Short mmCIF file of N, CA and C in Angstrom, two decimals:
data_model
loop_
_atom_site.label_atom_id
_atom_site.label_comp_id
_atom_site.label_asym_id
_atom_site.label_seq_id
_atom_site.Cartn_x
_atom_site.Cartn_y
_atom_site.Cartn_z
N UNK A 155 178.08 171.05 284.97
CA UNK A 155 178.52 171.82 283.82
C UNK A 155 177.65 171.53 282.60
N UNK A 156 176.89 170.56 282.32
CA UNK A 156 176.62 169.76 281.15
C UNK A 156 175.29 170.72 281.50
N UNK A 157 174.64 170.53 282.40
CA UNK A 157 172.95 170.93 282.85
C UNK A 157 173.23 172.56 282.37
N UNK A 158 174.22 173.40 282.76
CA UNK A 158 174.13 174.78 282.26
C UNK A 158 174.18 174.93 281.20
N UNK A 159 175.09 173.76 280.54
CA UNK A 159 175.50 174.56 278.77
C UNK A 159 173.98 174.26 277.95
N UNK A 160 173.03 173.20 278.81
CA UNK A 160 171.97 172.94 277.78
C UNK A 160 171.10 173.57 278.46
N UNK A 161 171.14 174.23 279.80
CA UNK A 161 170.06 175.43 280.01
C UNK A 161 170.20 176.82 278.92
N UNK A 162 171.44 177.01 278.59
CA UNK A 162 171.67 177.87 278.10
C UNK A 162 171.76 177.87 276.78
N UNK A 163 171.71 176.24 275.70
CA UNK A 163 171.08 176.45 274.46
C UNK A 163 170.09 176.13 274.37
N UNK A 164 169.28 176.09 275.24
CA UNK A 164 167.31 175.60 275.22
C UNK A 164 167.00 177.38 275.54
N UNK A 165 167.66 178.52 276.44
CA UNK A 165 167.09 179.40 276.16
C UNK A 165 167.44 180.35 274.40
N UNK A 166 168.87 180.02 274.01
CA UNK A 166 168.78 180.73 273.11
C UNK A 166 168.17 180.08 272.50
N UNK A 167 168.00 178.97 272.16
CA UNK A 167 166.67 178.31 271.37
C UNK A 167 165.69 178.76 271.46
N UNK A 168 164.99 178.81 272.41
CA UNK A 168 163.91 180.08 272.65
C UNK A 168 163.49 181.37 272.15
N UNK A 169 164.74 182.01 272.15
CA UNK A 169 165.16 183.68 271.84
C UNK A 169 165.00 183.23 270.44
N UNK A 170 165.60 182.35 269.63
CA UNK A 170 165.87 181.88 268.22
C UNK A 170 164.20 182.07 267.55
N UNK A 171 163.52 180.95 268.37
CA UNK A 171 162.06 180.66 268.59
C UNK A 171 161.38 182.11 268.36
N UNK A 172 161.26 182.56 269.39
CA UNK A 172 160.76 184.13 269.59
C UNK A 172 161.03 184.95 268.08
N UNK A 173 161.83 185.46 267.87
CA UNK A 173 162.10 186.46 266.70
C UNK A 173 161.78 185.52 265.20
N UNK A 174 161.83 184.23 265.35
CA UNK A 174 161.55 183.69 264.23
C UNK A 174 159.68 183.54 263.92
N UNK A 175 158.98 183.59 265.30
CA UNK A 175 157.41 183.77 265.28
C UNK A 175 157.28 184.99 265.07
N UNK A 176 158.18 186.01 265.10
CA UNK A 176 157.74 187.64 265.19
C UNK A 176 156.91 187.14 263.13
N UNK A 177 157.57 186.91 262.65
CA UNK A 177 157.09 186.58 261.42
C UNK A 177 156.58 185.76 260.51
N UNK A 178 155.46 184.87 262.21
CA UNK A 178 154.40 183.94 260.98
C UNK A 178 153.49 184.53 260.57
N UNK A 179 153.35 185.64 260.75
CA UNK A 179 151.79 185.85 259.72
C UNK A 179 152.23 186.86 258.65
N UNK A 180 153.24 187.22 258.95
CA UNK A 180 153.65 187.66 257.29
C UNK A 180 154.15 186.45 256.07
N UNK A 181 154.81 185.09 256.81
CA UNK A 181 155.20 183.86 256.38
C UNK A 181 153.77 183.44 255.38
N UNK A 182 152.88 183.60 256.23
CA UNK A 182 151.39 182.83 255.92
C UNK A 182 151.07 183.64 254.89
N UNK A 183 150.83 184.75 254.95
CA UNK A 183 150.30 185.98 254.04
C UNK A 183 150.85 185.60 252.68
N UNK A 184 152.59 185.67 252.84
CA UNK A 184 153.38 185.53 251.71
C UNK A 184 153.10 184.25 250.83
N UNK A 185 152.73 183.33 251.88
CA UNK A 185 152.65 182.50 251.24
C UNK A 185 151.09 182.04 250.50
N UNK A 186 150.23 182.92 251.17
CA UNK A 186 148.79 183.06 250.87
C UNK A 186 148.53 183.71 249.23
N UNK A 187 149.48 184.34 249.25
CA UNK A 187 149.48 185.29 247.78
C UNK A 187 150.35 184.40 246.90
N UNK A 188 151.56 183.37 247.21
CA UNK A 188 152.14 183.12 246.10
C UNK A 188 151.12 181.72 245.66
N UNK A 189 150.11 180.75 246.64
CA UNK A 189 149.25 179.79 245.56
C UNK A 189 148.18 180.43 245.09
N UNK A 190 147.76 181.99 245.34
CA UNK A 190 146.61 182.78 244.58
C UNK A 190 147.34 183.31 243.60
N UNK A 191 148.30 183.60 243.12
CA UNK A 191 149.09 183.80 241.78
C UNK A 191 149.12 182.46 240.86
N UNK A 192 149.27 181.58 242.08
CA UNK A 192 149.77 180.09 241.10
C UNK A 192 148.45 180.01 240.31
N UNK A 193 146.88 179.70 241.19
CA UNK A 193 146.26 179.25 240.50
C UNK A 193 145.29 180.39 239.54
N UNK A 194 145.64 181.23 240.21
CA UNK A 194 145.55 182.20 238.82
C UNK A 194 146.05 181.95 237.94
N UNK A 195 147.36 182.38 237.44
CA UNK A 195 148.03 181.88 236.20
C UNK A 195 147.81 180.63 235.72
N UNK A 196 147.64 179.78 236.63
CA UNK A 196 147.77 178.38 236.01
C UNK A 196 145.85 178.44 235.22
N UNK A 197 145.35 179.42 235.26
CA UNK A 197 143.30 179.58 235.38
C UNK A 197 144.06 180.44 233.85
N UNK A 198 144.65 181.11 234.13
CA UNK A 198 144.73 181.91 232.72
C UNK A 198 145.75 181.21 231.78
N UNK A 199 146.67 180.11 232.08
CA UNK A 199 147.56 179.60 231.13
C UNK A 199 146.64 178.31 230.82
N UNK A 200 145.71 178.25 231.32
CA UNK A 200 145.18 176.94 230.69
C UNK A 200 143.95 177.61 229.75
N UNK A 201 143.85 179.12 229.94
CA UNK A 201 142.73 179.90 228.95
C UNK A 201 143.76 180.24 227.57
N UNK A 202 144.68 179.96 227.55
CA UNK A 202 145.48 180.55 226.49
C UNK A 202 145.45 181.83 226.41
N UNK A 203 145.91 182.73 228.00
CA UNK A 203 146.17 184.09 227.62
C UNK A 203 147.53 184.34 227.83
N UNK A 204 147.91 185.48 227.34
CA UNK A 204 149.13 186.21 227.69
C UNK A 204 149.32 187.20 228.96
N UNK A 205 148.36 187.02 229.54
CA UNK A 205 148.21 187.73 230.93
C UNK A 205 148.49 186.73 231.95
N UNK A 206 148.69 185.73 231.60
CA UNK A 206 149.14 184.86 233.03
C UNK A 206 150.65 185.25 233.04
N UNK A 207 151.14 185.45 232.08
CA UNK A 207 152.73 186.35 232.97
C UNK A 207 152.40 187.34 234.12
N UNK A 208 151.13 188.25 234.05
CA UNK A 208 151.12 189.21 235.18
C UNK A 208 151.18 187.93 236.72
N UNK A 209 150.46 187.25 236.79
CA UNK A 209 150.42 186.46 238.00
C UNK A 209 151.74 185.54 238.28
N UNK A 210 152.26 185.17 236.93
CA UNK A 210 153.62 184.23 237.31
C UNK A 210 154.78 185.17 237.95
N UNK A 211 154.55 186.56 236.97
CA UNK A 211 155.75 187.37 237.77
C UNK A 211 155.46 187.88 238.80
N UNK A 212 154.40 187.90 239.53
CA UNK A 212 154.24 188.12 240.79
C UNK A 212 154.78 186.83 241.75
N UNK A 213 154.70 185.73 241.27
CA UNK A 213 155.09 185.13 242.02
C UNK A 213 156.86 185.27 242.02
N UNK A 214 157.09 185.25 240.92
CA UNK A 214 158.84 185.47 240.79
C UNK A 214 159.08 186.44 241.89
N UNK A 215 158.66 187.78 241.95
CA UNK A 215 158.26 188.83 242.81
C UNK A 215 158.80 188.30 244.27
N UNK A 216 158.19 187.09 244.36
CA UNK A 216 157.74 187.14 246.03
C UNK A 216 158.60 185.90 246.24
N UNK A 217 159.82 185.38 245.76
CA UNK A 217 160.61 184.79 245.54
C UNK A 217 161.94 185.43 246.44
N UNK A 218 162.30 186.43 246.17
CA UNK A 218 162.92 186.84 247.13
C UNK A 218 162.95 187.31 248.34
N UNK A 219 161.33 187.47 248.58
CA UNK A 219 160.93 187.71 249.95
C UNK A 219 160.78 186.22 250.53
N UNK A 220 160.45 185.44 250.01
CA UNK A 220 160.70 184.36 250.72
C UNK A 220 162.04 184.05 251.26
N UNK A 221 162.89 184.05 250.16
CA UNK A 221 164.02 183.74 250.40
C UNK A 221 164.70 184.72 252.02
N UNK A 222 164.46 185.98 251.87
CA UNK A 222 164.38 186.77 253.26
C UNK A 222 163.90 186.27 254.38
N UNK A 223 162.89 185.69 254.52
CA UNK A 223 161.98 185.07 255.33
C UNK A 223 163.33 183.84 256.35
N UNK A 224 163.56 182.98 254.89
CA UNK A 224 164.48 181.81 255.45
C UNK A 224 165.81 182.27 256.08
N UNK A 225 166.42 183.43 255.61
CA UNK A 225 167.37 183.89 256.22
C UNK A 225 167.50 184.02 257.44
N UNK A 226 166.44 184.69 257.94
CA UNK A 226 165.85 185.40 259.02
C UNK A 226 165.66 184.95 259.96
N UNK A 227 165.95 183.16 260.06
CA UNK A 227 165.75 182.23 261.27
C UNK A 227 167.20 182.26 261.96
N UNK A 228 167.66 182.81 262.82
CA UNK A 228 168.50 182.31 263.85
C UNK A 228 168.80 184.28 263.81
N UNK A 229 168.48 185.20 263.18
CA UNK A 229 168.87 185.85 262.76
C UNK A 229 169.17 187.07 264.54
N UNK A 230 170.52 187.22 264.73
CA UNK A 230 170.80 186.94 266.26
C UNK A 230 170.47 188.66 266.70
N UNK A 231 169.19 189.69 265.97
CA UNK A 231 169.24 190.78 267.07
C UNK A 231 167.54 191.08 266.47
N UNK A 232 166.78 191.77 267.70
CA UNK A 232 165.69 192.47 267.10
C UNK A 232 165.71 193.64 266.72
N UNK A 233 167.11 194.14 266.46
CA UNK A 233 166.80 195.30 265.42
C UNK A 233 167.00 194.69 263.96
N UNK A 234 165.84 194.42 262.50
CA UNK A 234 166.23 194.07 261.93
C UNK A 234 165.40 194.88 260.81
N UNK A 235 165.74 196.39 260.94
CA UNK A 235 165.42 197.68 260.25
C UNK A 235 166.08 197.05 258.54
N UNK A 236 165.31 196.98 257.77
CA UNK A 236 166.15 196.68 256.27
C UNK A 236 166.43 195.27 256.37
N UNK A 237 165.74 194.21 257.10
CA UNK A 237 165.97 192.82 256.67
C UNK A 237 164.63 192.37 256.14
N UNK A 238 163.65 193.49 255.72
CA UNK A 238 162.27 192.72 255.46
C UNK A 238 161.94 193.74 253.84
N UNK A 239 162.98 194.66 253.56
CA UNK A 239 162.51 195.12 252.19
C UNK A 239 162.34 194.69 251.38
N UNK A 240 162.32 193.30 250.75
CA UNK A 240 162.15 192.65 249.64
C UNK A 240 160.46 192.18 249.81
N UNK A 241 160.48 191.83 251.13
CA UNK A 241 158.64 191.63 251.73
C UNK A 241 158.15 192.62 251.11
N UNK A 242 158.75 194.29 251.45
CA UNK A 242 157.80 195.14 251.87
C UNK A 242 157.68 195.68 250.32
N UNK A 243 158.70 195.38 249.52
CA UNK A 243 158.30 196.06 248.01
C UNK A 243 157.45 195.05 247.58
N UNK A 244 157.60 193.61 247.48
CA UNK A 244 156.40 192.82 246.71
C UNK A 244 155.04 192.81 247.50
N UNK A 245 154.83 193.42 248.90
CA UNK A 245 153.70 193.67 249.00
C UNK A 245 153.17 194.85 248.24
N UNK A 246 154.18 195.77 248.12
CA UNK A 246 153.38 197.32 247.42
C UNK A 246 153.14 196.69 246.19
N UNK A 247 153.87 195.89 245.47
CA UNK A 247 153.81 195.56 243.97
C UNK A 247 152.16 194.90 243.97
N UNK A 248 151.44 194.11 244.86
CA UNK A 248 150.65 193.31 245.17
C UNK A 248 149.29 193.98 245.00
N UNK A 249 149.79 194.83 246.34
CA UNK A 249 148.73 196.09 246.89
C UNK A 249 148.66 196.93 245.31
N UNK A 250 149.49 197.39 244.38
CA UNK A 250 149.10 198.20 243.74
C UNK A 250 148.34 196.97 241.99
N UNK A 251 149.22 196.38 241.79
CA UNK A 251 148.45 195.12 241.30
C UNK A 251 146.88 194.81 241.57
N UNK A 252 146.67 194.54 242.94
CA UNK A 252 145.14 194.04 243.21
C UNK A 252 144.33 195.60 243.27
N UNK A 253 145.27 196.91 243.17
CA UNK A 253 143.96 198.04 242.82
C UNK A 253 143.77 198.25 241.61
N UNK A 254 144.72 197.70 240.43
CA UNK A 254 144.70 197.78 239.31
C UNK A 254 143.86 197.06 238.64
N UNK A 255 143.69 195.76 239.34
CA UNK A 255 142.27 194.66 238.74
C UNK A 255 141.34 195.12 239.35
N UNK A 256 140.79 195.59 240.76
CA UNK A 256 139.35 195.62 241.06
C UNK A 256 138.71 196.71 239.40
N UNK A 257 139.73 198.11 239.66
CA UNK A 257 139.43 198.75 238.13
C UNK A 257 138.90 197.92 237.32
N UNK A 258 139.81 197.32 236.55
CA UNK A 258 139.53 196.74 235.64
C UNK A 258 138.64 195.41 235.44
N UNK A 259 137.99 195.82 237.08
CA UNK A 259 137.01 194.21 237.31
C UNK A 259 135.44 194.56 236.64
N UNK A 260 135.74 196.56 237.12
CA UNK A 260 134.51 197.10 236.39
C UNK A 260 134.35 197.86 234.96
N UNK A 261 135.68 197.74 234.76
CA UNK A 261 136.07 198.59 233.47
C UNK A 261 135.90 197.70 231.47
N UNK A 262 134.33 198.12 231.45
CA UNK A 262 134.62 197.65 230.38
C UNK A 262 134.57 196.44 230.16
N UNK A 263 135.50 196.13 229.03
CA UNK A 263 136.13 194.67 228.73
C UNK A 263 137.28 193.99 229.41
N UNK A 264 137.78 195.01 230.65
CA UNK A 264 139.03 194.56 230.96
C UNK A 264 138.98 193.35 232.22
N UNK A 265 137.86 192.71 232.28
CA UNK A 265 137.62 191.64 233.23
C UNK A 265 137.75 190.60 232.08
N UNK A 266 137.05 190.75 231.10
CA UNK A 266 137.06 189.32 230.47
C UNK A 266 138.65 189.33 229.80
N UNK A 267 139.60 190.21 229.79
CA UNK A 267 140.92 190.08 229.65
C UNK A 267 141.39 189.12 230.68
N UNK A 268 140.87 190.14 231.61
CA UNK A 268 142.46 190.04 232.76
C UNK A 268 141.41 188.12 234.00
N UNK A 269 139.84 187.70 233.17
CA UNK A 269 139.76 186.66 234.12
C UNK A 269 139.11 185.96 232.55
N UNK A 270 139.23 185.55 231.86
CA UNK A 270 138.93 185.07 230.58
C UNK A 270 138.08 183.61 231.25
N UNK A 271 138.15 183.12 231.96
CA UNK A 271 137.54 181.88 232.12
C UNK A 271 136.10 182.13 233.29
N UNK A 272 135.98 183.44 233.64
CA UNK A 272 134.72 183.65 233.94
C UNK A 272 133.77 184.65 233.45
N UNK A 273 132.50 184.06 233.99
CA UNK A 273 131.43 185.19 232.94
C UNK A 273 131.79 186.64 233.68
N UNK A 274 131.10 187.86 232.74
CA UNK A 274 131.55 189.20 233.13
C UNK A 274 130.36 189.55 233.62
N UNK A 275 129.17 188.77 234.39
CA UNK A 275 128.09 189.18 234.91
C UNK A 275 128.22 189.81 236.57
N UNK A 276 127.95 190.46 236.65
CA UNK A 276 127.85 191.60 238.02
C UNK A 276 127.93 190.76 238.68
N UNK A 277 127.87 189.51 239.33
CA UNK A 277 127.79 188.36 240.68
C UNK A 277 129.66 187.85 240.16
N UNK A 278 130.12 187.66 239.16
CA UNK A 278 131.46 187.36 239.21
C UNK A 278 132.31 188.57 239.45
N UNK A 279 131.73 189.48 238.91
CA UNK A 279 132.35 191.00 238.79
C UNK A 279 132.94 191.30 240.61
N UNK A 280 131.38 190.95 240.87
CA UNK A 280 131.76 191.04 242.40
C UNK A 280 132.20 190.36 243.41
N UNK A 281 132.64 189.11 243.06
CA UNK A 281 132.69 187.65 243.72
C UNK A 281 134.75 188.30 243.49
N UNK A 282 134.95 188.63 242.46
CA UNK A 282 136.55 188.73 241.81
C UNK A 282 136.43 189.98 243.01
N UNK A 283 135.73 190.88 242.94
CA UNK A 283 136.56 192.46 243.55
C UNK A 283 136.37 192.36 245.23
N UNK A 284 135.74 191.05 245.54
CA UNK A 284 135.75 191.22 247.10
C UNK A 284 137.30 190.08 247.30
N UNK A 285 137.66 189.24 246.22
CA UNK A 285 139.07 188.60 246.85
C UNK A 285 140.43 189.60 246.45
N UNK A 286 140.02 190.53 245.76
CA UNK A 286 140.77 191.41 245.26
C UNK A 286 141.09 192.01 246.69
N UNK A 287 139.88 193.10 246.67
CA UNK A 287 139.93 193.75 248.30
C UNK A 287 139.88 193.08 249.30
N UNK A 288 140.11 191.63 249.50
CA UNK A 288 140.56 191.09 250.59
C UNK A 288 142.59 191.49 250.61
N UNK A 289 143.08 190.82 249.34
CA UNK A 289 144.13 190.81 249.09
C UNK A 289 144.79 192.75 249.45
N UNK A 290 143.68 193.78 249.11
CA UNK A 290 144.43 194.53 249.37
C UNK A 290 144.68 194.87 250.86
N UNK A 291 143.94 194.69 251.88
CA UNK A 291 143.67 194.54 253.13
C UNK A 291 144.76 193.63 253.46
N UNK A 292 144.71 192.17 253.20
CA UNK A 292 145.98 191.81 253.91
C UNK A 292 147.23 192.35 253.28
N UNK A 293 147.58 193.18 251.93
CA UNK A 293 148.81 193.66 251.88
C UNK A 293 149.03 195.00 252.55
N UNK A 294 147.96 195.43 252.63
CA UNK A 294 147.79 196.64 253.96
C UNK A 294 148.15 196.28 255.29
N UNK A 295 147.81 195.21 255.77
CA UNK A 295 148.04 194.53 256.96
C UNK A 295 149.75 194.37 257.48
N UNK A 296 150.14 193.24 256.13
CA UNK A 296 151.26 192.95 256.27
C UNK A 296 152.63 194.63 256.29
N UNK A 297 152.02 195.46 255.34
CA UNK A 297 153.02 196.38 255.41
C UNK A 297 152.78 197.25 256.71
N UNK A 298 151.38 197.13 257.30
CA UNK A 298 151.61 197.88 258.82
C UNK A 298 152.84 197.18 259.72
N UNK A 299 152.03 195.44 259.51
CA UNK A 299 153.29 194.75 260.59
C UNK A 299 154.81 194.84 260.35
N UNK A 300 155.09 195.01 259.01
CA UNK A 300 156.85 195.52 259.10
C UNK A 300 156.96 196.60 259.63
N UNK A 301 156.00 197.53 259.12
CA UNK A 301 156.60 198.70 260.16
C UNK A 301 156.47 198.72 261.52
N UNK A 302 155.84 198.32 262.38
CA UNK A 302 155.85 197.85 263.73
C UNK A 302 156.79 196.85 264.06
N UNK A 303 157.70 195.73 263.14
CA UNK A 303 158.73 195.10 263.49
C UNK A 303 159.94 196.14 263.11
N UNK A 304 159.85 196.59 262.13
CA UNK A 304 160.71 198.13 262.14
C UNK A 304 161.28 198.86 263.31
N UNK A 305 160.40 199.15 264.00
CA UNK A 305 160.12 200.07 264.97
C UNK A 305 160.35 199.43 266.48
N UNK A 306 159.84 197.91 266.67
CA UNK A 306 160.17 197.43 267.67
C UNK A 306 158.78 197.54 268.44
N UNK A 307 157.90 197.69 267.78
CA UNK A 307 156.64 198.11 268.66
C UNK A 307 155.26 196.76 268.67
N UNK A 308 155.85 195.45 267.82
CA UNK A 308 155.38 194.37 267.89
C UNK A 308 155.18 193.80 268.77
N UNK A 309 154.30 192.82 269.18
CA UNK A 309 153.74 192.42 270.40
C UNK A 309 155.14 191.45 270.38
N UNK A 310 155.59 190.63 269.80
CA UNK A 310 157.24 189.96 269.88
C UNK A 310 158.04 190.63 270.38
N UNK A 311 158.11 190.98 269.72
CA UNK A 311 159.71 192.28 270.26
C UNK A 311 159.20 192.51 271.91
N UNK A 312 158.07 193.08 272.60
CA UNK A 312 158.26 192.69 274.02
C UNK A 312 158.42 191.42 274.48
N UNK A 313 157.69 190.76 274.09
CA UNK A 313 158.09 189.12 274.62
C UNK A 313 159.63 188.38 274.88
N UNK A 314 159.92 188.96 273.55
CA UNK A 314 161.56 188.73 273.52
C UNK A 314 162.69 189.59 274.37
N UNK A 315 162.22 190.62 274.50
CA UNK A 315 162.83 191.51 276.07
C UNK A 315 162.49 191.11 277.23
N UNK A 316 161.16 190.52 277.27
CA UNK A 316 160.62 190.14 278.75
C UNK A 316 161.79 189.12 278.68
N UNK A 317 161.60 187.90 277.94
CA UNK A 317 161.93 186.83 278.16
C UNK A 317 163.26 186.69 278.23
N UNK A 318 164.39 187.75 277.91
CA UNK A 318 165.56 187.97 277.54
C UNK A 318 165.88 188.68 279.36
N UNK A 319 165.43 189.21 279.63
CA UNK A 319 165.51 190.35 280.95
C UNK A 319 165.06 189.47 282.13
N UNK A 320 163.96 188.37 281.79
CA UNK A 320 164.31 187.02 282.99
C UNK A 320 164.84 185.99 283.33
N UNK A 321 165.79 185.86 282.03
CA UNK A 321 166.64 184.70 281.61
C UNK A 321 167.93 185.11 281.60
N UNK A 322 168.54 186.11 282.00
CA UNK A 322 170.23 187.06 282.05
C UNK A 322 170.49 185.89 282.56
N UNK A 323 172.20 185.50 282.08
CA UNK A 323 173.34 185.15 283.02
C UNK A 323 173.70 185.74 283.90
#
């Protein structure tokens, strides 16, 4: 009796396991963007600007998607349509954020605003708009993968049926 009840919480442990990996690389991402806000702001609060609120409230932003994230562990079905919207708005906030600086990476004076502690010479200009357009790429990334955990069409979500469909009581 003892050997079944712990066959049978080592597999839902498993299943637990499974749906909780469906979302390390949005985990990583999220968390990739909230120390590139930190040391941003912390690059512009030590320049004495008033633009490091744009980067602190991004991180506030992504505060509740974290908090989603932690919920989300034991979280007992893979349909979990509307458990990732707080992700999926602070990525758009992100995504539309990092198209708003590459602009303003070439616009003018609005680089030495929005990066005050570097020169505005064409090699920083461009050094800033390729981590920019990295950032928009992985918030492109990340909002494909919700919608494919949306949808059920994640490489997880089979794993977790396979593994669910060879493991029945």
């Amino acid at each position: 009796m003892e050997k079944q009840s712990f066959v049978r919480l080592e597999k839902e442990t498993a299943v637990k396991n499974f749906r909780y990996n469906r979302f390390l690389l949005l985990r990583y991402l999220l968390a990739g963007f909230f120390f590139m806000n930190l040391y941003w702001g912390l690059s512009l609060a030590l320049s004495q600007s008033w633009v490091a609120l744009l980067p602190f409230g991004l991180m506030v932003l992504n505060l509740p998607a974290i908090a989603e994230h932690l919920r989300l562990y034991g979280y007992p079905s893979n349909e979990i349509k509307g458990q990732l919207d707080q992700h999926r708005r602070y990525q758009w906030v992100q995504l539309g954020t990092n198209l708003v600086l590459v602009v303003m990476c070439w616009a003018g004076s609005g680089f030495q605003m929005v990066f005050p502690f570097l020169d505005a010479d064409p090699s920083s200009r461009g050094f800033v708009s390729c981590i920019l357009l990295s950032g928009i790429l992985l918030s492109l990334l990340s909002l494909r993968k919700i919608a494919k955990i949306y949808a059920n069409l994640d490489r997880h979500a089979r794993y977790i049926d396979e593994f669910e469909q060879k493991n029945k009581e």
